[in-house]
Coordinates of C-alpha atoms in Angstrom, one line a residue:
M1 CA -19.6 -18.1 -81.3
P2 CA -17.6 -17.1 -78.1
S3 CA -13.9 -18.0 -78.0
I4 CA -13.0 -21.3 -76.5
F5 CA -10.3 -19.5 -74.5
S6 CA -11.4 -17.8 -71.3
S7 CA -9.7 -15.4 -69.0
S8 CA -12.3 -16.0 -66.2
S9 CA -11.1 -17.2 -62.8
A10 CA -12.0 -20.6 -61.3
H11 CA -14.6 -18.9 -59.1
D12 CA -16.5 -17.8 -62.3
I13 CA -16.6 -21.4 -63.6
Q14 CA -20.3 -21.6 -63.8
A15 CA -20.4 -18.8 -66.3
L16 CA -18.0 -20.6 -68.7
S17 CA -19.3 -22.6 -71.7
A18 CA -17.6 -25.9 -71.3
F19 CA -17.0 -28.7 -73.7
R20 CA -17.9 -32.3 -72.7
C21 CA -15.5 -35.0 -71.4
G22 CA -16.8 -38.4 -70.4
T23 CA -14.9 -41.1 -68.6
S24 CA -15.9 -44.8 -68.3
C25 CA -14.5 -48.0 -67.0
I26 CA -16.4 -50.8 -68.8
G27 CA -14.4 -53.9 -68.1
A28 CA -11.3 -55.7 -66.8
A29 CA -9.4 -54.9 -70.0
L30 CA -9.7 -53.5 -73.5
D31 CA -8.1 -55.1 -76.5
V32 CA -6.4 -51.9 -77.7
K33 CA -4.9 -53.7 -80.7
E34 CA -8.4 -54.4 -81.9
V35 CA -9.4 -50.8 -81.2
Y36 CA -6.5 -49.6 -83.3
N37 CA -7.2 -52.0 -86.2
Y38 CA -11.0 -51.4 -86.2
Y39 CA -10.9 -47.6 -86.3
Q40 CA -7.7 -47.1 -88.3
S41 CA -8.2 -49.8 -90.9
N42 CA -12.0 -50.2 -91.1
L43 CA -13.2 -46.7 -90.5
N44 CA -10.0 -44.8 -91.6
Y45 CA -9.7 -42.7 -88.4
Q46 CA -6.4 -41.3 -87.5
C47 CA -5.2 -43.5 -84.6
T48 CA -2.0 -43.5 -82.5
A49 CA -0.8 -45.9 -79.9
Y50 CA 1.2 -44.6 -76.8
K51 CA 3.0 -46.7 -74.2
D52 CA 3.6 -45.8 -70.6
G53 CA 5.5 -48.6 -68.9
L54 CA 3.3 -51.7 -69.2
N55 CA 0.2 -49.7 -70.2
V56 CA -0.9 -49.0 -73.7
V57 CA -3.4 -46.4 -74.8
V58 CA -4.8 -45.8 -78.2
H59 CA -5.9 -42.3 -79.3
C60 CA -8.4 -42.0 -82.1
L61 CA -9.1 -38.7 -83.7
H62 CA -12.7 -38.2 -84.9
H63 CA -13.0 -35.4 -87.4
D64 CA -16.5 -34.0 -88.1
A65 CA -16.5 -31.4 -90.9
S66 CA -19.8 -30.0 -89.5
A67 CA -18.3 -29.5 -86.0
D68 CA -16.3 -26.6 -84.7
S69 CA -13.5 -28.8 -83.3
D70 CA -12.3 -32.3 -83.4
S71 CA -13.2 -35.1 -80.9
H72 CA -10.8 -37.4 -79.3
A73 CA -11.2 -40.9 -77.9
F74 CA -8.6 -42.6 -75.6
Y75 CA -8.8 -46.3 -75.0
F76 CA -6.8 -47.8 -72.1
M77 CA -5.9 -51.4 -71.9
Y78 CA -7.1 -51.7 -68.3
G79 CA -10.7 -51.2 -69.4
S80 CA -11.2 -47.5 -69.3
L81 CA -11.9 -45.0 -72.1
V82 CA -12.0 -41.2 -72.0
L83 CA -14.0 -39.3 -74.6
W84 CA -13.4 -35.6 -75.4
N85 CA -15.9 -33.3 -77.2
F86 CA -18.5 -35.9 -78.1
T87 CA -22.3 -35.5 -77.6
A88 CA -23.9 -37.6 -74.9
A89 CA -25.5 -39.7 -77.6
R90 CA -22.3 -40.3 -79.4
E91 CA -20.5 -41.1 -76.1
A92 CA -23.1 -43.7 -75.3
A93 CA -22.8 -45.3 -78.8
L94 CA -19.0 -45.5 -78.5
I95 CA -19.2 -47.0 -75.1
Q96 CA -21.6 -49.6 -76.3
E97 CA -19.4 -50.3 -79.3
A98 CA -16.4 -50.8 -77.1
R99 CA -18.3 -53.1 -74.7
S100 CA -19.4 -55.2 -77.7
L101 CA -16.2 -55.4 -79.7
F102 CA -13.1 -54.8 -77.5
T103 CA -13.9 -55.4 -73.8
R104 CA -12.7 -58.4 -71.8
G105 CA -14.4 -59.1 -68.5
T106 CA -17.3 -56.7 -69.2
L107 CA -18.7 -55.0 -66.1
E108 CA -22.5 -55.4 -65.7
E109 CA -22.7 -51.7 -64.9
A110 CA -20.0 -49.3 -66.2
E111 CA -18.3 -46.8 -63.9
V112 CA -19.1 -43.4 -65.6
D113 CA -18.0 -39.8 -64.8
D114 CA -18.9 -36.7 -66.8
F115 CA -16.9 -33.5 -66.8
G116 CA -16.9 -30.2 -68.7
Y117 CA -13.6 -28.8 -69.9
V118 CA -12.4 -25.3 -71.0
Y119 CA -9.2 -23.8 -72.3
D120 CA -8.0 -21.5 -69.6
A121 CA -5.6 -18.8 -70.7
N122 CA -5.9 -16.5 -67.8
T123 CA -2.3 -16.8 -66.7
V124 CA 1.0 -17.5 -68.4
D125 CA 2.0 -20.1 -65.9
A126 CA -1.4 -21.8 -65.8
K127 CA -1.5 -25.5 -65.1
S128 CA -4.2 -28.0 -66.1
H129 CA -6.5 -28.8 -63.1
I130 CA -10.1 -29.8 -62.2
Y131 CA -12.4 -27.5 -60.4
K132 CA -16.0 -28.3 -59.6
D133 CA -16.1 -31.0 -62.3
V134 CA -14.7 -28.8 -65.0
I135 CA -11.2 -29.5 -66.4
H136 CA -9.1 -26.5 -67.1
L137 CA -6.6 -27.1 -70.0
T138 CA -3.9 -24.6 -70.9
T139 CA -3.4 -25.6 -74.5
T140 CA -5.2 -27.5 -77.3
D141 CA -2.2 -29.9 -77.5
I142 CA -3.3 -33.5 -77.7
M143 CA -0.5 -34.5 -75.3
E144 CA -2.2 -32.4 -72.5
K145 CA -5.5 -34.2 -73.1
L146 CA -3.6 -37.5 -73.0
A147 CA -1.9 -36.7 -69.7
V148 CA -5.3 -35.7 -68.1
S149 CA -6.9 -38.8 -69.6
F150 CA -4.4 -41.0 -67.8
G151 CA -5.6 -39.6 -64.5
L152 CA -9.3 -39.8 -65.3
A153 CA -9.0 -43.4 -66.6
Q154 CA -7.1 -44.5 -63.5
S155 CA -9.6 -42.8 -61.3
A156 CA -12.5 -44.7 -62.9
K157 CA -10.6 -48.0 -62.6
L158 CA -9.9 -47.3 -58.9
S159 CA -13.6 -46.7 -58.3
V160 CA -14.4 -50.1 -59.8
F161 CA -11.8 -51.7 -57.4
E162 CA -13.3 -49.9 -54.4
Q163 CA -16.8 -51.1 -55.3
T164 CA -15.5 -54.7 -55.8
T165 CA -13.8 -54.6 -52.4
E166 CA -16.9 -53.2 -50.7
S167 CA -19.0 -55.9 -52.3
T168 CA -16.6 -58.7 -51.3
I169 CA -16.5 -57.4 -47.7
S170 CA -20.3 -57.3 -47.6
N171 CA -20.6 -60.8 -49.1
T172 CA -18.1 -62.4 -46.7
R173 CA -18.8 -60.4 -43.5
H174 CA -20.7 -63.3 -41.9
I175 CA -17.7 -65.6 -42.2
P176 CA -15.5 -64.0 -39.5
E177 CA -18.6 -63.3 -37.4
Q178 CA -19.6 -67.0 -37.5
L179 CA -16.0 -68.1 -36.8
A180 CA -15.8 -65.8 -33.7
H181 CA -19.1 -67.2 -32.3
T182 CA -18.8 -70.9 -33.1
G183 CA -15.1 -71.5 -33.8
K184 CA -15.9 -72.8 -37.3
I185 CA -17.5 -71.9 -40.6
S186 CA -20.2 -73.8 -42.4
L187 CA -18.5 -73.5 -45.8
S188 CA -16.1 -75.7 -47.7
R189 CA -12.7 -74.2 -48.6
T190 CA -13.8 -74.1 -52.3
T191 CA -17.1 -72.4 -51.5
S192 CA -15.4 -69.8 -49.2
G193 CA -12.9 -69.1 -51.9
S194 CA -15.6 -68.6 -54.6
R195 CA -17.4 -66.2 -52.2
S196 CA -14.4 -64.0 -52.0
T197 CA -14.1 -63.7 -55.8
S198 CA -17.9 -63.5 -56.6
A199 CA -17.8 -59.7 -56.9
R200 CA -15.2 -59.6 -59.6
P201 CA -16.3 -58.6 -63.1
S202 CA -17.0 -61.5 -65.3

């Protein structure tokens, strides 16, 4: 099996054999306490909770004796999860499990992004970065994956906000147009307020 460390440049990225990293935003929030209790207590996974200001993220280590390396799952309280080194099938199962057990305000359609990742040791001063949907890590340190996961999770959440905003604008575009043409709108205050929130996840 080839080394997971590569000295190839970013321009040779297509030749690298990348591991898999999946990012999803599946709801308004995740009950990270339930995540921790479920995997740590019920399934005996090694879980750790980290706090960054008001945000809490739970990391669960999934060890598979038959695999070449461990897999890592990060659950963010604002509804995102980032999964490192899982198969596509296992990712889908974990996402469905999270939607069923831990999610509050579940989105009808999850925001999903897929990346590859490699350990890039080509330079002493290398920094983690993303190039052509491949994440370059400089170490196998879990804290580096955590730092990158924060960015990926927030990006997925922002994508949901953008889609919600676009949907709200689309659903209410006729209101200012009608007001400009007639000087009034044919909606009650309650109805117009509900229109503006109809695109939010339930």
